[in-house]
Short mmCIF file of C-alpha atoms in Angstrom, two decimals:
data_model
loop_
_atom_site.label_atom_id
_atom_site.label_comp_id
_atom_site.label_asym_id
_atom_site.label_seq_id
_atom_site.Cartn_x
_atom_site.Cartn_y
_atom_site.Cartn_z
CA UNK A 243 44.70 -256.42 -17.75
CA UNK A 244 43.58 -257.59 -14.26
CA UNK A 245 42.93 -255.12 -11.53
CA UNK A 246 45.76 -254.79 -9.05
CA UNK A 247 43.54 -254.34 -6.01
CA UNK A 248 45.69 -256.39 -3.67
CA UNK A 249 49.34 -257.16 -3.42
CA UNK A 250 48.70 -260.61 -1.95
CA UNK A 251 48.85 -262.05 -5.43
CA UNK A 252 52.32 -260.67 -6.07
CA UNK A 253 55.45 -262.82 -6.43
CA UNK A 254 57.11 -262.83 -3.01
CA UNK A 255 60.48 -264.21 -4.21
CA UNK A 256 63.20 -261.99 -2.89
CA UNK A 257 64.95 -259.87 -5.52
CA UNK A 258 67.85 -257.41 -5.53
CA UNK A 259 66.38 -254.27 -7.06
CA UNK A 260 68.88 -251.57 -8.01
CA UNK A 261 67.56 -248.07 -8.68
CA UNK A 262 69.67 -245.35 -10.19
CA UNK A 263 68.51 -241.77 -9.57
CA UNK A 264 67.58 -239.99 -6.34
CA UNK A 265 65.30 -237.02 -7.06
CA UNK A 266 61.69 -237.99 -7.74
CA UNK A 267 61.12 -241.25 -9.64
CA UNK A 268 63.94 -243.13 -7.97
CA UNK A 269 62.89 -242.62 -4.39
CA UNK A 270 59.25 -243.27 -5.30
CA UNK A 271 60.19 -246.52 -7.01
CA UNK A 272 62.32 -247.59 -4.04
CA UNK A 273 59.69 -246.84 -1.41
CA UNK A 274 56.89 -248.50 -3.36
CA UNK A 275 58.78 -251.64 -4.23
CA UNK A 276 59.84 -252.16 -0.63
CA UNK A 277 56.26 -251.67 0.64
CA UNK A 278 55.00 -254.18 -1.95
CA UNK A 279 57.57 -256.78 -0.95
CA UNK A 280 59.53 -256.07 2.21
CA UNK A 281 61.71 -259.09 1.51
CA UNK A 282 63.36 -257.38 -1.45
CA UNK A 283 66.88 -256.02 -1.23
CA UNK A 284 66.38 -252.44 -2.46
CA UNK A 285 69.41 -250.25 -3.23
CA UNK A 286 69.14 -246.59 -4.41
CA UNK A 287 72.21 -244.99 -6.02
CA UNK A 288 72.61 -241.32 -6.88
CA UNK A 289 75.53 -239.18 -8.11
CA UNK A 290 74.36 -236.35 -5.94
CA UNK A 291 75.11 -235.78 -2.27
CA UNK A 292 71.46 -235.78 -1.27
CA UNK A 293 68.25 -237.51 -2.34
CA UNK A 294 64.46 -237.15 -2.44
CA UNK A 295 64.03 -233.39 -2.66
CA UNK A 296 61.58 -231.16 -4.45
CA UNK A 297 63.29 -229.72 -7.46
CA UNK A 298 60.00 -227.89 -8.35
CA UNK A 299 60.23 -226.00 -5.06
CA UNK A 300 63.55 -224.47 -5.84
CA UNK A 301 62.24 -221.16 -7.36
CA UNK A 302 60.13 -220.69 -4.29
CA UNK A 303 63.21 -221.22 -2.06
CA UNK A 304 65.06 -218.65 -4.16
CA UNK A 305 62.11 -216.22 -3.88
CA UNK A 306 62.04 -216.59 -0.08
CA UNK A 307 58.67 -218.32 0.26
CA UNK A 308 60.50 -221.42 1.51
CA UNK A 309 62.77 -220.35 4.39
CA UNK A 310 65.49 -223.04 3.96
CA UNK A 311 66.55 -225.43 1.23
CA UNK A 312 66.28 -228.14 3.91
CA UNK A 313 62.56 -227.71 3.79
CA UNK A 314 62.71 -229.09 0.21
CA UNK A 315 64.18 -232.38 1.38
CA UNK A 316 61.42 -234.89 1.61
CA UNK A 317 63.34 -237.92 2.99
CA UNK A 318 66.94 -238.48 4.05
CA UNK A 319 69.06 -241.56 3.58
CA UNK A 320 68.44 -242.33 7.19
CA UNK A 321 64.68 -242.21 6.63
CA UNK A 322 65.05 -244.80 3.81
CA UNK A 323 67.33 -246.97 5.95
CA UNK A 324 64.52 -247.22 8.51
CA UNK A 325 62.41 -248.66 5.73
CA UNK A 326 65.10 -251.16 4.86
CA UNK A 327 66.33 -249.28 1.74
CA UNK A 328 70.11 -248.69 1.32
CA UNK A 329 70.99 -245.36 -0.21
CA UNK A 330 74.41 -244.73 -1.88
CA UNK A 331 75.26 -241.08 -2.42
CA UNK A 332 78.03 -239.75 -4.73
CA UNK A 333 77.81 -242.85 -6.92
CA UNK A 334 77.99 -242.04 -10.65
CA UNK A 335 76.95 -244.84 -12.94
CA UNK A 336 79.39 -245.22 -15.83
CA UNK A 337 78.22 -248.38 -17.52
CA UNK A 338 75.27 -250.80 -17.71
CA UNK A 339 76.06 -254.47 -18.51
CA UNK A 340 72.72 -256.20 -19.34
CA UNK A 341 74.29 -259.53 -20.22
CA UNK A 342 75.84 -259.73 -16.74
CA UNK A 343 72.95 -258.01 -15.04
CA UNK A 344 75.29 -255.58 -13.41
CA UNK A 345 76.15 -251.86 -13.36
CA UNK A 346 79.50 -250.01 -12.83
CA UNK A 347 79.77 -247.00 -10.56
CA UNK A 348 82.50 -244.50 -9.94
CA UNK A 349 82.35 -243.36 -6.28
CA UNK A 350 84.28 -241.41 -3.78
CA UNK A 351 85.16 -243.15 -0.46
CA UNK A 352 87.09 -241.03 2.05
CA UNK A 353 88.17 -238.78 -0.76
CA UNK A 354 89.51 -241.61 -2.83
CA UNK A 355 87.96 -242.57 -6.15
CA UNK A 356 86.83 -246.18 -6.46
CA UNK A 357 85.15 -248.33 -9.11
CA UNK A 358 82.26 -250.50 -7.88
CA UNK A 359 80.41 -253.29 -9.72
CA UNK A 360 76.92 -253.99 -8.53
CA UNK A 361 74.73 -256.99 -9.62
CA UNK A 362 70.98 -256.73 -9.92
CA UNK A 363 67.87 -258.89 -10.47
CA UNK A 364 65.89 -255.84 -11.64
CA UNK A 365 67.37 -252.48 -12.63
CA UNK A 366 65.31 -249.27 -12.71
CA UNK A 367 66.73 -246.25 -14.49
CA UNK A 368 65.54 -242.97 -12.95
CA UNK A 369 68.42 -240.90 -14.18
CA UNK A 370 66.36 -237.88 -15.01
CA UNK A 371 67.27 -234.98 -17.34
CA UNK A 372 69.81 -232.23 -17.48
CA UNK A 373 69.54 -228.59 -18.52
CA UNK A 374 69.64 -227.95 -22.26
CA UNK A 375 72.78 -225.91 -22.88
CA UNK A 376 72.53 -223.78 -25.99
CA UNK A 377 75.59 -223.20 -28.13
CA UNK A 378 76.65 -219.79 -26.83
CA UNK A 379 80.17 -218.49 -26.79
CA UNK A 380 81.74 -218.29 -23.35
CA UNK A 381 78.84 -220.15 -21.68
CA UNK A 382 81.19 -221.55 -19.08
CA UNK A 383 81.94 -218.16 -17.45
CA UNK A 384 81.42 -217.88 -13.72
CA UNK A 385 78.06 -216.55 -12.60
CA UNK A 386 76.17 -218.30 -15.42
CA UNK A 387 73.80 -220.74 -13.72
CA UNK A 388 71.32 -223.48 -14.54
CA UNK A 389 68.56 -224.55 -12.17
CA UNK A 390 68.35 -228.30 -12.01
CA UNK A 391 69.72 -229.72 -8.77
CA UNK A 392 69.38 -228.33 -5.26
CA UNK A 393 72.96 -227.07 -5.19
CA UNK A 394 72.01 -224.89 -8.17
CA UNK A 395 69.16 -223.29 -6.28
CA UNK A 396 71.45 -222.59 -3.31
CA UNK A 397 74.04 -220.90 -5.52
CA UNK A 398 71.54 -218.80 -7.48
CA UNK A 399 69.93 -217.53 -4.25
CA UNK A 400 73.36 -216.58 -2.81
CA UNK A 401 74.25 -214.68 -5.97
CA UNK A 402 70.82 -213.08 -6.17
CA UNK A 403 71.13 -211.65 -2.64
CA UNK A 404 74.36 -209.90 -3.67
CA UNK A 405 73.11 -208.56 -7.04
CA UNK A 406 70.95 -205.86 -8.58
CA UNK A 407 70.36 -207.23 -12.05
CA UNK A 408 70.02 -210.49 -13.90
CA UNK A 409 69.49 -212.00 -17.34
CA UNK A 410 67.23 -215.03 -17.86
CA UNK A 411 67.82 -216.99 -21.07
CA UNK A 412 64.49 -218.59 -21.93
CA UNK A 413 60.82 -217.87 -21.35
CA UNK A 414 59.07 -221.06 -20.19
CA UNK A 415 57.70 -222.27 -16.87
CA UNK A 416 60.99 -222.23 -14.95
CA UNK A 417 62.03 -218.87 -16.40
CA UNK A 418 58.68 -217.30 -15.24
CA UNK A 419 59.09 -218.76 -11.75
CA UNK A 420 62.63 -217.54 -11.44
CA UNK A 421 61.60 -214.12 -12.82
CA UNK A 422 59.09 -213.81 -10.01
CA UNK A 423 61.72 -214.71 -7.46
CA UNK A 424 64.11 -212.07 -8.74
CA UNK A 425 61.45 -209.33 -9.01
CA UNK A 426 60.27 -210.13 -5.50
CA UNK A 427 63.81 -209.56 -4.33
CA UNK A 428 64.26 -206.21 -6.06
CA UNK A 429 66.28 -207.16 -9.11
CA UNK A 430 66.02 -205.72 -12.59
CA UNK A 431 65.59 -208.59 -15.05
CA UNK A 432 65.99 -208.99 -18.74
CA UNK A 433 64.31 -212.01 -20.28
CA UNK A 434 65.70 -213.16 -23.70
CA UNK A 435 63.47 -215.53 -25.61
CA UNK A 436 64.05 -216.74 -29.18
CA UNK A 437 60.32 -217.38 -29.86
CA UNK A 438 57.73 -214.66 -30.68
CA UNK A 439 56.22 -214.90 -27.21
CA UNK A 440 57.14 -216.10 -23.77
CA UNK A 441 55.36 -219.18 -22.50
CA UNK A 442 55.14 -220.70 -26.02
CA UNK A 443 53.49 -223.74 -24.35
CA UNK A 444 50.29 -221.78 -24.78
CA UNK A 445 48.68 -220.34 -27.93
CA UNK A 446 50.14 -217.04 -29.02
CA UNK A 447 47.18 -214.88 -27.91
CA UNK A 448 47.23 -216.54 -24.42
CA UNK A 449 51.01 -216.02 -24.23
CA UNK A 450 50.44 -212.32 -25.04
CA UNK A 451 47.98 -211.98 -22.10
CA UNK A 452 50.73 -213.41 -19.76
CA UNK A 453 53.37 -211.08 -21.07
CA UNK A 454 51.05 -208.01 -20.94
CA UNK A 455 50.18 -208.76 -17.30
CA UNK A 456 53.87 -209.07 -16.26
CA UNK A 457 54.73 -205.86 -18.19
CA UNK A 458 51.83 -203.96 -16.65
CA UNK A 459 52.69 -205.10 -13.12
CA UNK A 460 56.45 -204.90 -13.18
CA UNK A 461 57.45 -203.21 -16.48
CA UNK A 462 59.86 -200.92 -14.60
CA UNK A 463 61.91 -203.96 -13.52
CA UNK A 464 61.34 -206.48 -16.33
CA UNK A 465 62.32 -206.21 -19.98
CA UNK A 466 61.38 -208.81 -22.55
CA UNK A 467 63.58 -209.28 -25.62
CA UNK A 468 61.69 -211.64 -27.99
CA UNK A 469 62.49 -213.03 -31.41
CA UNK A 470 66.16 -212.89 -30.44
CA UNK A 471 68.73 -215.05 -28.72
CA UNK A 472 72.01 -214.74 -26.95
CA UNK A 473 75.01 -215.71 -29.06
CA UNK A 474 77.82 -214.65 -26.74
CA UNK A 475 78.43 -214.03 -23.09
CA UNK A 476 80.77 -211.28 -22.13
CA UNK A 477 83.54 -211.46 -19.60
CA UNK A 478 87.02 -212.78 -19.03
CA UNK A 479 86.52 -215.04 -16.08
CA UNK A 480 83.22 -213.89 -14.67
CA UNK A 481 80.05 -213.05 -16.61
CA UNK A 482 79.34 -209.37 -17.08
CA UNK A 483 76.82 -209.34 -19.91
CA UNK A 484 75.63 -210.83 -23.18
CA UNK A 485 75.32 -210.08 -26.91
CA UNK A 486 72.22 -211.10 -28.86
CA UNK A 487 71.89 -212.20 -32.48
CA UNK A 488 70.19 -208.86 -33.32
CA UNK A 489 73.18 -206.92 -31.97
CA UNK A 490 71.96 -205.88 -28.52
CA UNK A 491 74.50 -205.69 -25.72
CA UNK A 492 73.13 -206.48 -22.30
CA UNK A 493 74.76 -206.09 -18.91
CA UNK A 494 73.88 -207.73 -15.59
CA UNK A 495 75.41 -209.23 -12.50
CA UNK A 496 74.59 -212.80 -13.46
CA UNK A 497 72.60 -214.97 -15.81
CA UNK A 498 70.30 -218.03 -15.44
CA UNK A 499 69.93 -220.30 -18.46
CA UNK A 500 66.43 -221.73 -18.38
CA UNK A 501 66.13 -223.05 -21.92
CA UNK A 502 64.58 -226.44 -21.10
CA UNK A 503 65.91 -229.92 -20.36
CA UNK A 504 67.02 -233.02 -22.25
CA UNK A 505 66.75 -236.56 -20.99
CA UNK A 506 69.81 -238.47 -19.74
CA UNK A 507 69.95 -241.43 -22.11
CA UNK A 508 73.55 -241.84 -22.98
CA UNK A 509 74.19 -244.86 -20.66
CA UNK A 510 70.92 -246.42 -21.82
CA UNK A 511 71.80 -246.09 -25.39
CA UNK A 512 75.27 -247.59 -24.92
CA UNK A 513 73.62 -250.54 -23.22
CA UNK A 514 71.33 -251.20 -26.21
CA UNK A 515 68.21 -249.77 -24.55
CA UNK A 516 65.83 -248.28 -27.14
CA UNK A 517 65.51 -244.57 -27.30
CA UNK A 518 62.26 -243.06 -28.57
CA UNK A 519 61.72 -240.47 -31.21
CA UNK A 520 61.39 -237.66 -28.62
CA UNK A 521 64.85 -238.46 -27.24
CA UNK A 522 63.69 -240.21 -24.06
CA UNK A 523 63.98 -243.88 -23.13
CA UNK A 524 61.21 -245.89 -24.76
CA UNK A 525 59.14 -247.96 -22.33
CA UNK A 526 55.84 -249.88 -22.42
CA UNK A 527 53.01 -249.02 -20.08
CA UNK A 528 54.56 -251.15 -17.35
CA UNK A 529 57.75 -249.02 -17.51
CA UNK A 530 59.76 -251.90 -19.07
CA UNK A 531 62.43 -251.12 -21.59
CA UNK A 532 63.27 -253.37 -24.53
CA UNK A 533 65.90 -255.20 -22.41
CA UNK A 534 64.58 -257.73 -19.94
CA UNK A 535 64.94 -256.84 -16.23
CA UNK A 536 65.65 -253.21 -17.08
CA UNK A 537 62.97 -250.58 -16.38
CA UNK A 538 62.86 -246.75 -16.58
CA UNK A 539 60.87 -243.96 -15.03
CA UNK A 540 60.86 -240.23 -14.74
CA UNK A 541 62.46 -237.42 -16.80
CA UNK A 542 64.64 -239.84 -18.73
CA UNK A 543 61.67 -241.51 -20.45
CA UNK A 544 59.29 -240.46 -23.18
CA UNK A 545 55.53 -240.71 -22.67
CA UNK A 546 52.42 -241.21 -24.81
CA UNK A 547 50.02 -238.34 -25.41
CA UNK A 548 46.55 -239.53 -24.40
CA UNK A 549 44.94 -237.34 -27.14
CA UNK A 550 47.13 -238.12 -30.14
CA UNK A 551 48.39 -241.52 -29.02
CA UNK A 552 51.79 -240.40 -30.16
CA UNK A 553 55.07 -240.13 -28.23
CA UNK A 554 55.76 -236.89 -26.36
CA UNK A 555 58.26 -235.73 -23.77
CA UNK A 556 57.41 -233.81 -20.64
CA UNK A 557 59.73 -233.48 -17.63
CA UNK A 558 57.30 -233.00 -14.78
CA UNK A 559 57.42 -234.12 -11.17
CA UNK A 560 53.84 -235.40 -11.26
CA UNK A 561 54.73 -237.78 -14.07
CA UNK A 562 58.00 -238.92 -12.43
CA UNK A 563 56.17 -239.88 -9.21
CA UNK A 564 53.40 -241.71 -11.02
CA UNK A 565 55.85 -243.60 -13.17
CA UNK A 566 57.99 -244.43 -10.12
CA UNK A 567 55.04 -245.90 -8.38
CA UNK A 568 54.14 -248.08 -11.42
CA UNK A 569 57.72 -249.28 -11.80
CA UNK A 570 57.88 -250.01 -8.05
CA UNK A 571 54.88 -252.19 -8.29
CA UNK A 572 55.73 -253.97 -11.52
CA UNK A 573 59.26 -255.03 -10.66
CA UNK A 574 57.57 -257.22 -8.07
CA UNK A 575 54.75 -258.74 -10.04
CA UNK A 576 54.65 -262.21 -11.48
CA UNK A 577 54.13 -262.91 -15.19
CA UNK A 578 50.44 -263.99 -15.12
CA UNK A 579 49.19 -260.73 -16.55
CA UNK A 580 48.68 -258.83 -13.25
CA UNK A 581 50.35 -255.43 -13.40
CA UNK A 582 49.89 -251.67 -12.91
CA UNK A 583 49.77 -249.50 -16.07
CA UNK A 584 50.91 -246.00 -16.90
CA UNK A 585 49.11 -245.31 -20.17
CA UNK A 586 50.16 -241.74 -20.89
CA UNK A 587 49.77 -238.08 -20.16
CA UNK A 588 47.87 -234.99 -21.18
CA UNK A 589 50.74 -232.59 -20.67
CA UNK A 590 48.90 -230.86 -17.88
CA UNK A 591 50.91 -228.03 -16.30
CA UNK A 592 50.45 -224.94 -14.15
CA UNK A 593 52.51 -222.08 -12.82
CA UNK A 594 51.93 -218.48 -11.70
CA UNK A 595 53.50 -215.07 -11.71
CA UNK A 596 52.57 -213.75 -8.24
CA UNK A 597 48.76 -213.87 -8.25
CA UNK A 598 48.42 -214.51 -11.98
CA UNK A 599 47.83 -218.23 -12.75
CA UNK A 600 48.43 -219.96 -16.05
CA UNK A 601 47.50 -223.52 -16.74
CA UNK A 602 46.98 -225.86 -19.71
CA UNK A 603 46.08 -229.46 -20.51
CA UNK A 604 45.78 -231.51 -23.69
CA UNK A 605 46.29 -229.87 -27.08
CA UNK A 606 46.61 -226.14 -27.74
CA UNK A 607 45.16 -224.91 -31.00
CA UNK A 608 48.67 -224.70 -32.38
CA UNK A 609 49.39 -228.38 -31.59
CA UNK A 610 45.96 -229.49 -32.72
CA UNK A 611 46.44 -227.92 -36.12
CA UNK A 612 49.83 -229.61 -36.46
CA UNK A 613 48.20 -232.96 -35.45
CA UNK A 614 45.44 -232.35 -37.93
CA UNK A 615 47.84 -232.41 -40.87
CA UNK A 616 48.22 -236.16 -40.45
CA UNK A 617 44.90 -237.11 -38.82
CA UNK A 618 41.16 -236.76 -39.40
CA UNK A 619 40.50 -234.12 -36.75
CA UNK A 620 39.19 -230.58 -37.53
CA UNK A 621 40.24 -228.34 -34.68
CA UNK A 622 37.91 -225.51 -33.55
CA UNK A 623 38.23 -223.19 -30.55
CA UNK A 624 36.31 -220.87 -28.29
CA UNK A 625 37.82 -218.27 -26.00
CA UNK A 626 36.03 -216.28 -23.28
CA UNK A 627 37.14 -213.74 -20.69
CA UNK A 628 34.89 -213.70 -17.74
CA UNK A 629 34.94 -213.14 -13.95
CA UNK A 630 35.62 -216.29 -11.93
CA UNK A 631 33.00 -215.20 -9.35
CA UNK A 632 30.02 -212.79 -9.42
CA UNK A 633 31.08 -209.12 -9.80
CA UNK A 634 29.73 -208.24 -6.43
CA UNK A 635 32.20 -210.57 -4.66
CA UNK A 636 35.20 -208.62 -3.33
CA UNK A 637 37.72 -211.14 -4.68
CA UNK A 638 36.19 -211.51 -8.11
CA UNK A 639 38.73 -211.38 -10.95
CA UNK A 640 38.78 -212.00 -14.69
CA UNK A 641 40.08 -215.15 -16.19
CA UNK A 642 40.52 -216.13 -19.86
CA UNK A 643 39.56 -219.68 -20.83
CA UNK A 644 40.26 -221.24 -24.19
CA UNK A 645 38.81 -224.63 -25.22
CA UNK A 646 39.89 -226.68 -28.22
CA UNK A 647 37.69 -229.42 -29.72
CA UNK A 648 37.23 -231.56 -32.84
CA UNK A 649 34.41 -230.30 -34.95
CA UNK A 650 33.76 -233.68 -36.54
CA UNK A 651 33.34 -235.68 -33.39
CA UNK A 652 32.65 -232.94 -30.87
CA UNK A 653 35.33 -234.33 -28.49
CA UNK A 654 37.31 -231.93 -26.36
CA UNK A 655 41.01 -231.82 -27.21
CA UNK A 656 42.47 -229.34 -24.75
CA UNK A 657 42.16 -226.19 -22.65
CA UNK A 658 44.11 -223.15 -21.43
CA UNK A 659 43.25 -220.78 -18.61
CA UNK A 660 45.00 -217.70 -17.36
CA UNK A 661 44.26 -214.85 -15.02
CA UNK A 662 44.35 -213.44 -11.51
CA UNK A 663 41.19 -215.43 -10.67
CA UNK A 664 40.95 -219.16 -10.14
CA UNK A 665 42.14 -220.15 -13.57
CA UNK A 666 44.00 -223.32 -12.56
CA UNK A 667 41.01 -225.11 -11.01
CA UNK A 668 39.15 -224.93 -14.35
CA UNK A 669 41.93 -226.97 -15.96
CA UNK A 670 41.45 -229.62 -13.27
CA UNK A 671 37.94 -230.18 -14.54
CA UNK A 672 39.07 -230.39 -18.14
CA UNK A 673 41.75 -232.96 -17.45
CA UNK A 674 39.03 -235.35 -16.16
CA UNK A 675 36.85 -234.59 -19.18
CA UNK A 676 39.74 -235.33 -21.55
CA UNK A 677 40.58 -238.62 -19.79
CA UNK A 678 36.88 -239.65 -20.22
CA UNK A 679 36.83 -238.53 -23.88
CA UNK A 680 33.90 -236.31 -23.28
CA UNK A 681 32.31 -234.42 -26.06
CA UNK A 682 31.49 -230.71 -25.80
CA UNK A 683 27.78 -231.64 -25.51
CA UNK A 684 28.51 -234.02 -22.63
CA UNK A 685 30.79 -231.45 -20.98
CA UNK A 686 27.96 -228.90 -21.02
CA UNK A 687 26.01 -231.10 -18.64
CA UNK A 688 28.65 -231.50 -15.97
CA UNK A 689 27.14 -230.72 -12.61
CA UNK A 690 29.73 -228.18 -11.48
CA UNK A 691 29.50 -226.73 -8.00
CA UNK A 692 28.27 -223.23 -7.45
CA UNK A 693 28.43 -220.60 -4.71
CA UNK A 694 29.18 -216.88 -5.05
CA UNK A 695 32.35 -217.44 -3.04
CA UNK A 696 33.60 -220.01 -5.58
CA UNK A 697 32.13 -219.44 -9.03
CA UNK A 698 29.55 -217.72 -11.10
CA UNK A 699 26.20 -219.45 -11.83
CA UNK A 700 27.43 -220.28 -15.29
CA UNK A 701 31.09 -221.08 -14.84
CA UNK A 702 33.52 -219.57 -17.37
CA UNK A 703 34.30 -223.15 -18.51
CA UNK A 704 30.69 -223.71 -19.48
CA UNK A 705 30.41 -220.33 -21.11
CA UNK A 706 33.37 -221.27 -23.34
CA UNK A 707 31.81 -224.68 -23.96
CA UNK A 708 28.51 -223.10 -24.99
CA UNK A 709 30.40 -220.93 -27.42
CA UNK A 710 32.24 -224.00 -28.73
CA UNK A 711 29.00 -225.85 -29.22
CA UNK A 712 27.70 -223.02 -31.39
CA UNK A 713 30.82 -223.42 -33.53
CA UNK A 714 30.23 -227.18 -33.83
CA UNK A 715 26.56 -226.71 -34.84
CA UNK A 716 27.38 -224.18 -37.62
#
């Protein structure tokens, strides 16, 4: 692949580029493709009544850290118009016609429904994901919410401000962020999680540390029900409570279902676009689908794990924006081998519960051992709990770091870090090491910065790496 250091070499033939989806990947694709070739006709369609907002910021708006939902809006249709991009709100795509190079939309104009057919030279699907809806009796009762689009965040905040208690179905990243928002606003909250631990994206012992911290800090207001699941919601018209599989009856003013997301691929599948084994749209590293002139980016696509080289699915804003940039470039390029590539992800993620950070990248031990069943790796781990700064510093706090490596090759496979201290910045370092395929031995010689205000002389990361090296040498 040639380096795309300049856009002078790009094909400057004018194209009509139609982009469907208006949250993260869609606006990024639109803005990038217009910058690359201002002569293009770029049209962005979304079924929502707004575009280009930070979905990841919604828990912080609910919490009150963000004063208004309008602060989450990054760019308006008028902003895009100034750039020469036409935005069409309230347009729901109902069909893709690859042979005709056109798409069909249902839209509302002055309160009247219309059907619109739009032709394209290049079509980019950025249709995102939707909340996973578990099969629970009476799940359509009022005051049962999902958190996906901005309107959801507005409604949840309004209900929270009138309530004293809530149930959260799920125990992942979004659930923890919503939990913080509710506790901050004085609610009593019950979290129902079907797994053994909350935050099952981490190894069990790390998840236990997270739960123990929340319980110690806010146990009077937070109750965890694990190894159980809601099978029925109670109420006639409005939600009043829930019943679990193990026979517990819970009561609350409202419920938020935060059980994950699934990619929106139905239209793509109907059009003959290949769907990957994870359930997302399958693309190559240029973001092309199997159908010529149709591309995809964001939460609707599956990715490749850079460690295992196998498909994986991760609905994250960082990924959506990177893929949108790549798609925005490549819909403009010629066919002489010059393109931008998106090769895969590490699954890096971070969140927090008040001042307690939790972050991970690459493979956990659990995932590494599953991968090892069909590969030649031999996972080993090292875990340390250590202060992030010298003990004499007033803001010194303990963090726990866990590293995973392959005993046979010595290569790092992943890392997790949690704690009140600066846990997340340790993961930043490991993501670079994983991308460079560093061995533990090479990692030990990284020239990390040091000052008492920022780290200990031997960083907790290196302490864990030394311990890991001992395991490798045994």
